[in-house]
C-alpha positions as MATLAB code, in Angstrom:
seq = 'XXXXXXXXXXXXXXXXXXXXXXXXXXXXXXXXXXXXXXXXXXXXXXXXXXXXXXXXXXXXXXXXXXXXXXXXXXXXXXXXXXXXXXXXXXXXXXXXXXXXXXXXXXXXXXXXXXXXXXXXXXXXXXXXXXXXXXXXXXXXXXXXXXXXXXXXXXXXXXXXXXXXXXXXXXXXXXXXXXXXXXXXXXXXXXXXXXXXXXXXXXXXXXXXXXXXXXXXXXXXXXXXXXXXXXXXXXXXXXXXXXXXXXXXXXXXXXXXXXXXXXXXXXXXXXXXXXXXXXXXXXXXXXXXXXXXXXXXXXXXXXXXXXXXXXXXXXXXXXXXXXXXXXXXXXXXXXXXXXXXXXXXXXXXXXXXXXXXXXXXXXXXXXX';
ca = [
      83.969  107.892  126.967;
      85.699  109.932  124.343;
      83.611  111.041  121.422;
      86.654  111.210  119.091;
      86.638  109.070  116.176;
      89.970  108.104  114.483;
      89.460  107.395  110.737;
      92.706  106.059  109.426;
      92.603  106.365  105.520;
      90.657  108.908  103.533;
      89.587  106.999  100.584;
      86.256  105.654   99.688;
      85.328  103.948  102.846;
      87.256  106.037  105.171;
      85.968  109.848  103.585;
      82.571  108.038  103.631;
      82.422  107.072  107.546;
      83.927  110.495  108.328;
      81.367  112.439  106.549;
      78.584  110.375  108.068;
      80.098  111.203  111.591;
      81.161  114.540  111.038;
      78.107  116.517  112.698;
      77.795  114.048  115.495;
      81.388  113.057  116.686;
      84.766  114.524  117.020;
      86.113  113.100  113.868;
      89.880  113.112  113.074;
      90.568  111.819  109.546;
      94.238  110.672  109.421;
      95.645  110.498  105.602;
      99.060  111.806  103.904;
      96.874  113.435  101.058;
      95.389  116.623  100.939;
      91.961  115.429   99.264;
      89.728  112.438   98.617;
      90.527  110.978   95.238;
      87.988  109.480   93.258;
      90.596  106.910   91.848;
      87.917  105.488   89.539;
      88.647  108.523   87.439;
      92.617  107.849   87.203;
      92.421  106.156   83.641;
      90.581  109.043   82.073;
      92.279  111.383   83.818;
      95.634  109.852   82.260;
      94.273  110.124   78.772;
      92.270  113.238   79.082;
      94.201  115.574   81.408;
      92.011  118.467   81.250;
      89.445  116.181   82.813;
      91.905  115.122   85.794;
      90.536  117.865   88.111;
      87.340  116.237   88.383;
      89.047  113.578   90.602;
      89.715  115.497   93.517;
      87.507  116.440   96.683;
      89.703  118.580   99.342;
      88.931  117.352  102.737;
      88.913  120.493  104.085;
      86.071  121.507  101.725;
      83.553  119.003  103.126;
      84.823  117.962  106.468;
      82.880  120.797  108.846;
      83.842  119.956  111.993;
      86.297  117.327  111.910;
      90.337  117.525  111.878;
      92.640  116.273  108.860;
      96.021  115.131  110.047;
      98.402  114.800  106.993;
     100.589  111.760  108.154;
     100.470  107.805  108.477;
      99.590  105.255  111.013;
     102.630  103.192  112.252;
     100.771  101.502  114.993;
      97.362  101.419  116.407;
      95.826   99.850  119.668;
      92.254  100.030  120.805;
      92.942  103.472  122.615;
      94.595  105.179  119.704;
      96.875  105.647  116.880;
     100.718  106.231  116.666;
     101.793  108.344  113.578;
     104.958  108.257  111.635;
     105.913  111.835  112.799;
     105.827  110.346  116.401;
     102.535  112.003  117.218;
      99.814  109.900  119.241;
      96.264  110.486  118.636;
      93.705  109.379  121.205;
      90.617  107.970  120.321;
      87.189  106.676  121.671;
      86.520  104.894  118.321;
      88.687  103.684  115.579;
      88.130  102.972  111.968;
      90.639  101.413  109.846;
      89.915  102.325  106.312;
      93.558  102.037  104.820;
      92.552  100.107  101.604;
      94.727   98.831   99.147;
      97.443   99.923   97.058;
      97.719   99.452   93.230;
      99.897   99.920   90.143;
     100.002  103.607   88.914;
      98.059  105.103   87.010;
      94.980  103.211   88.228;
      95.731  104.667   91.568;
      98.006  107.855   91.943;
     101.355  107.188   93.493;
     101.967  111.012   95.010;
     100.222  112.500   97.955;
      99.387  116.394   96.946;
      97.008  116.889   94.064;
      99.527  118.846   92.341;
     102.299  116.161   92.361;
      99.482  113.565   91.191;
      98.300  115.967   88.346;
     101.759  116.563   87.378;
     102.279  112.752   87.192;
      99.271  112.226   85.125;
     100.361  114.850   82.524;
     103.921  113.361   82.246;
     102.562  110.163   81.388;
      99.793  111.354   79.269;
     102.578  112.937   77.026;
     104.474  109.655   76.985;
     101.153  107.852   76.038;
     100.311  110.269   73.266;
     103.696  109.915   71.377;
     103.338  105.963   71.599;
     101.584  104.098   68.604;
     101.922  100.760   70.319;
     100.556  100.005   73.810;
     101.054   97.124   75.914;
      98.881   96.187   78.959;
      99.723   93.428   81.270;
      96.564   92.368   83.059;
      93.190   91.554   81.651;
      91.150   92.403   84.801;
      88.709   95.305   85.088;
      91.808   97.935   85.355;
      93.508   96.500   82.287;
      90.220   96.573   80.285;
      89.045   99.856   81.445;
      92.499  101.360   80.694;
      92.244  100.016   76.990;
      88.883  101.491   76.582;
      90.174  104.780   77.873;
      93.011  104.785   75.403;
      90.793  103.943   72.279;
      88.522  106.610   72.864;
      91.001  109.151   72.694;
      93.237  107.518   70.042;
      91.208  104.962   68.051;
      93.938  104.148   65.886;
      96.486  103.229   68.426;
      97.589   99.470   68.603;
      96.609   98.155   72.076;
      97.244   94.499   73.164;
      96.423   93.146   76.689;
      98.224   89.951   77.990;
      97.199   87.817   80.686;
      97.894   84.574   81.636;
      94.315   83.538   82.643;
      92.567   81.491   80.203;
      89.320   83.892   80.258;
      87.987   87.088   80.989;
      86.285   87.669   84.395;
      85.934   84.289   85.059;
      83.386   84.855   87.874;
      80.896   86.431   85.720;
      78.408   84.628   83.320;
      79.140   83.521   79.971;
      76.808   86.052   78.448;
      78.784   88.756   79.992;
      82.122   87.598   78.883;
      80.911   87.393   75.265;
      79.668   90.894   75.366;
      82.777   91.955   76.467;
      84.876   90.197   73.846;
      82.465   91.588   71.185;
      82.688   95.255   72.293;
      86.583   94.399   72.475;
      86.952   93.388   69.055;
      84.855   96.268   67.988;
      87.310   98.575   69.453;
      90.252   96.582   67.591;
      91.593   95.810   71.170;
      93.902   92.643   70.934;
      93.830   90.122   73.818;
      96.375   87.435   74.270;
      95.214   85.294   76.969;
      96.585   82.121   78.559;
     100.033   83.367   78.175;
     102.426   85.552   80.300;
     105.697   87.064   79.444;
     108.970   85.106   79.860;
     110.593   88.360   81.233;
     109.110   92.018   81.821;
     109.776   94.747   79.154;
     113.215   96.481   79.699;
     111.353   99.873   80.257;
     109.566  101.097   83.130;
     106.080  101.249   82.674;
     104.527  104.375   81.507;
     107.835  105.390   79.836;
     107.606  105.961   75.710;
     110.507  103.590   74.390;
     110.191  100.523   71.796;
     110.792   97.364   73.122;
     110.017   93.864   72.134;
     108.801   90.922   74.661;
     108.142   87.201   74.079;
     105.231   85.534   75.489;
     105.205   81.957   77.308;
     103.735   80.585   74.145;
     106.692   82.032   72.046;
     104.978   84.945   70.254;
     106.816   88.267   70.134;
     104.996   91.716   70.836;
     106.690   94.817   69.970;
     105.394   97.928   71.513;
     106.273  101.584   72.522;
     104.890  102.009   75.977;
     103.697   99.563   78.745;
     101.452   99.436   81.768;
     100.874   97.291   84.786;
      97.322   96.754   85.541;
      97.728   93.505   88.195;
      99.034   93.155   91.686;
      96.801   94.648   94.663;
      98.476   95.043   98.147;
      96.640   95.382  101.073;
      97.833   98.368  103.154;
      97.789   96.894  106.417;
     101.696   97.086  107.511;
     100.882   99.481  110.391;
      99.182   96.603  112.113;
     102.285   94.220  112.095;
     103.045   94.805  115.789;
     100.134   92.759  116.622;
      98.973   95.304  119.133;
      95.477   95.662  117.962;
      94.912   92.207  115.735;
      96.545   89.470  113.870;
      96.167   89.723  110.234;
      95.323   87.247  107.942;
      98.286   85.731  105.610;
      97.292   87.765  103.042;
      97.242   91.055  105.244;
      93.522   91.339  105.863;
      92.014   92.273  109.025;
      89.391   89.806  110.626;
      85.997   91.340  111.589;
      82.662   90.489  112.880;
      79.225   91.035  111.283;
      79.102   94.503  112.555;
      82.613   94.867  111.375;
      84.290   95.397  114.546;
      88.018   94.082  114.498;
      88.867   90.825  115.959;
      91.466   91.369  118.761;
      94.016   88.519  119.857;
      91.732   87.518  122.482;
      88.355   89.249  122.131;
      86.571   91.497  119.586;
      87.165   95.173  120.194;
      83.841   96.766  120.564;
      84.901  100.605  119.372;
      87.696   99.499  116.852;
      86.035   99.008  113.229;
      87.537   98.068  109.751;
      86.142   98.673  106.294;
      86.711   98.330  102.792;
      89.773   96.356  101.092;
      91.423   95.702  104.529;
      88.931   93.592  105.975;
      88.428   89.800  105.457;
      84.973   90.046  104.128;
      84.723   87.351  101.325;
      84.117   89.416   98.471;
      85.643   91.290   95.659;
      87.485   94.581   96.815;
      85.418   97.350   95.041;
      85.067  100.774   96.175;
      81.072  100.321   96.177;
      81.350   97.576   99.037;
      83.796   99.776  101.062;
      81.150  102.655  100.946;
      78.436   99.787  102.222;
      80.820   98.904  104.911;
      81.028  102.725  105.817;
      77.315  103.210  106.168;
      77.314  100.321  108.423;
      80.039  101.496  110.992;
      78.685  104.780  110.786;
      75.204  103.690  111.999;
      76.998  101.379  114.869;
      79.268  104.047  116.197;
      76.274  106.451  116.584;
      74.483  103.857  118.222;
      77.057  103.756  120.605;
      77.693  107.433  120.949;
      73.790  107.460  121.963;
      74.629  104.595  124.445;
      72.952  101.834  122.457;
      74.231   98.649  121.424;
      75.642   98.319  117.774;
      73.284   96.193  115.693;
      73.634   96.979  112.263;
      75.235   93.923  110.278;
      77.045   93.683  107.057;
      76.002   90.916  104.682;
      77.875   90.282  101.335;
      75.903   89.946   98.474;
      75.720   86.341   97.238;
      76.664   87.148   93.870;
      79.542   89.691   92.468;
      78.559   92.828   91.172;
      80.549   94.996   88.411;
      80.233   97.897   86.111;
      83.269   97.954   83.915;
      83.132  100.838   81.080;
      84.993  100.654   78.028;
      85.341  104.456   77.656;
      82.392  106.692   78.287;
      79.948  104.892   76.102;
      81.012  101.230   76.198;
      81.141   98.668   78.715;
      79.697   95.545   80.624;
      78.143   95.156   83.979;
      76.340   92.950   86.360;
      74.013   94.530   89.012;
      71.745   92.755   91.918;
      68.072   92.415   91.611;
      65.386   90.931   93.909;
      65.277   87.935   91.515;
      69.174   87.648   91.529;
      71.822   89.236   89.423;
      71.408   90.315   85.882;
      73.846   91.221   83.186;
      73.438   94.841   81.999;
      74.142   96.589   78.608;
      76.721   99.306   77.898;
      73.730  101.749   77.899;
      73.492  101.086   81.668;
      77.088  101.010   82.442;
      77.426  104.332   80.760;
      74.510  105.628   82.791;
      75.518  104.369   86.083;
      79.315  105.009   86.117;
      80.993  105.508   82.376;
      79.742  108.615   81.302;
      81.187  110.741   84.278;
      82.923  107.932   86.707;
      80.829  108.922   89.409;
      81.993  112.479   89.478;
      78.334  113.883   89.919;
      77.753  111.380   92.930;
      80.916  112.547   94.675;
      80.517  116.272   93.914;
      77.145  115.805   95.782;
      78.812  113.941   98.555;
      82.032  115.578   99.110;
      82.004  118.646   96.808;
      82.367  122.205   98.350;
      79.362  123.802   99.698;
];
């Protein structure tokens, strides 16, 4: 059996599994980008362009033996991958790790590092000249964006609008209360329980004054707006059904060992990790990297001629670290006695201060 492991997607999960298998297998990493991007840093990169270079970890700096193919998959079967260029890559093992798409600037739109940096600098200039900012979406992305804006420009007027009646409904009341307190301290205006009657007339990220009306009849005038909602699973390349049948939401059905369910049987040498799986949990980078550990262990076992026995069990309670700038934020972390709400100091220490830059420099930084 071929020792070639084709990993489709070089995000959090795909890069982690490629790195873990690089010394033991013939890894082929397929991704249109030239670097692993720590997109958790995108919002800070928008508000602080001089910091933006910390997001990028070029594949050729940390993939020692493996090969990087800058392309996109258009079809997958148990024996390999067909690319947009028409090239076929044969595989002994396949790992689906294409994740999900999200509105810019939370996730970069361009493929090359230089283009991503150009986009961020351009949008930064637009934002810098806007006094009133409207953010559509009060989930973690919208809240983090508001916090990063206030860190750099504390006097900008920032309003977040969301049809949801409450923030982070899946989390404890104590955490939501602390989040409201910090948002009030930052003078970030929340308009919950109402959407907009029509979207802004301008494009997101473009400075131009506009007025919108909420569904409860209030008018909001702003100079720039950002979309902070709308996740899309990146699984279109599986639409031909040659490998599996996706869920109505586009997710890939997997077993406890994260093997992919085919139409008639489980694919023993095809795995899926991260946002594209149908694992019942929030779609977060931390979970994708835990999936990667499971899959790497299972493939290593198979390379040794053993049965893959490492399973993945979702946490019974959701976890989150939600920074509001480098010093603020709220979080919930698992403990042996159950989940605990953690203060801003803990969120800062684990994530907010450097947005995992140190962790990824250790994992994917140049030797």
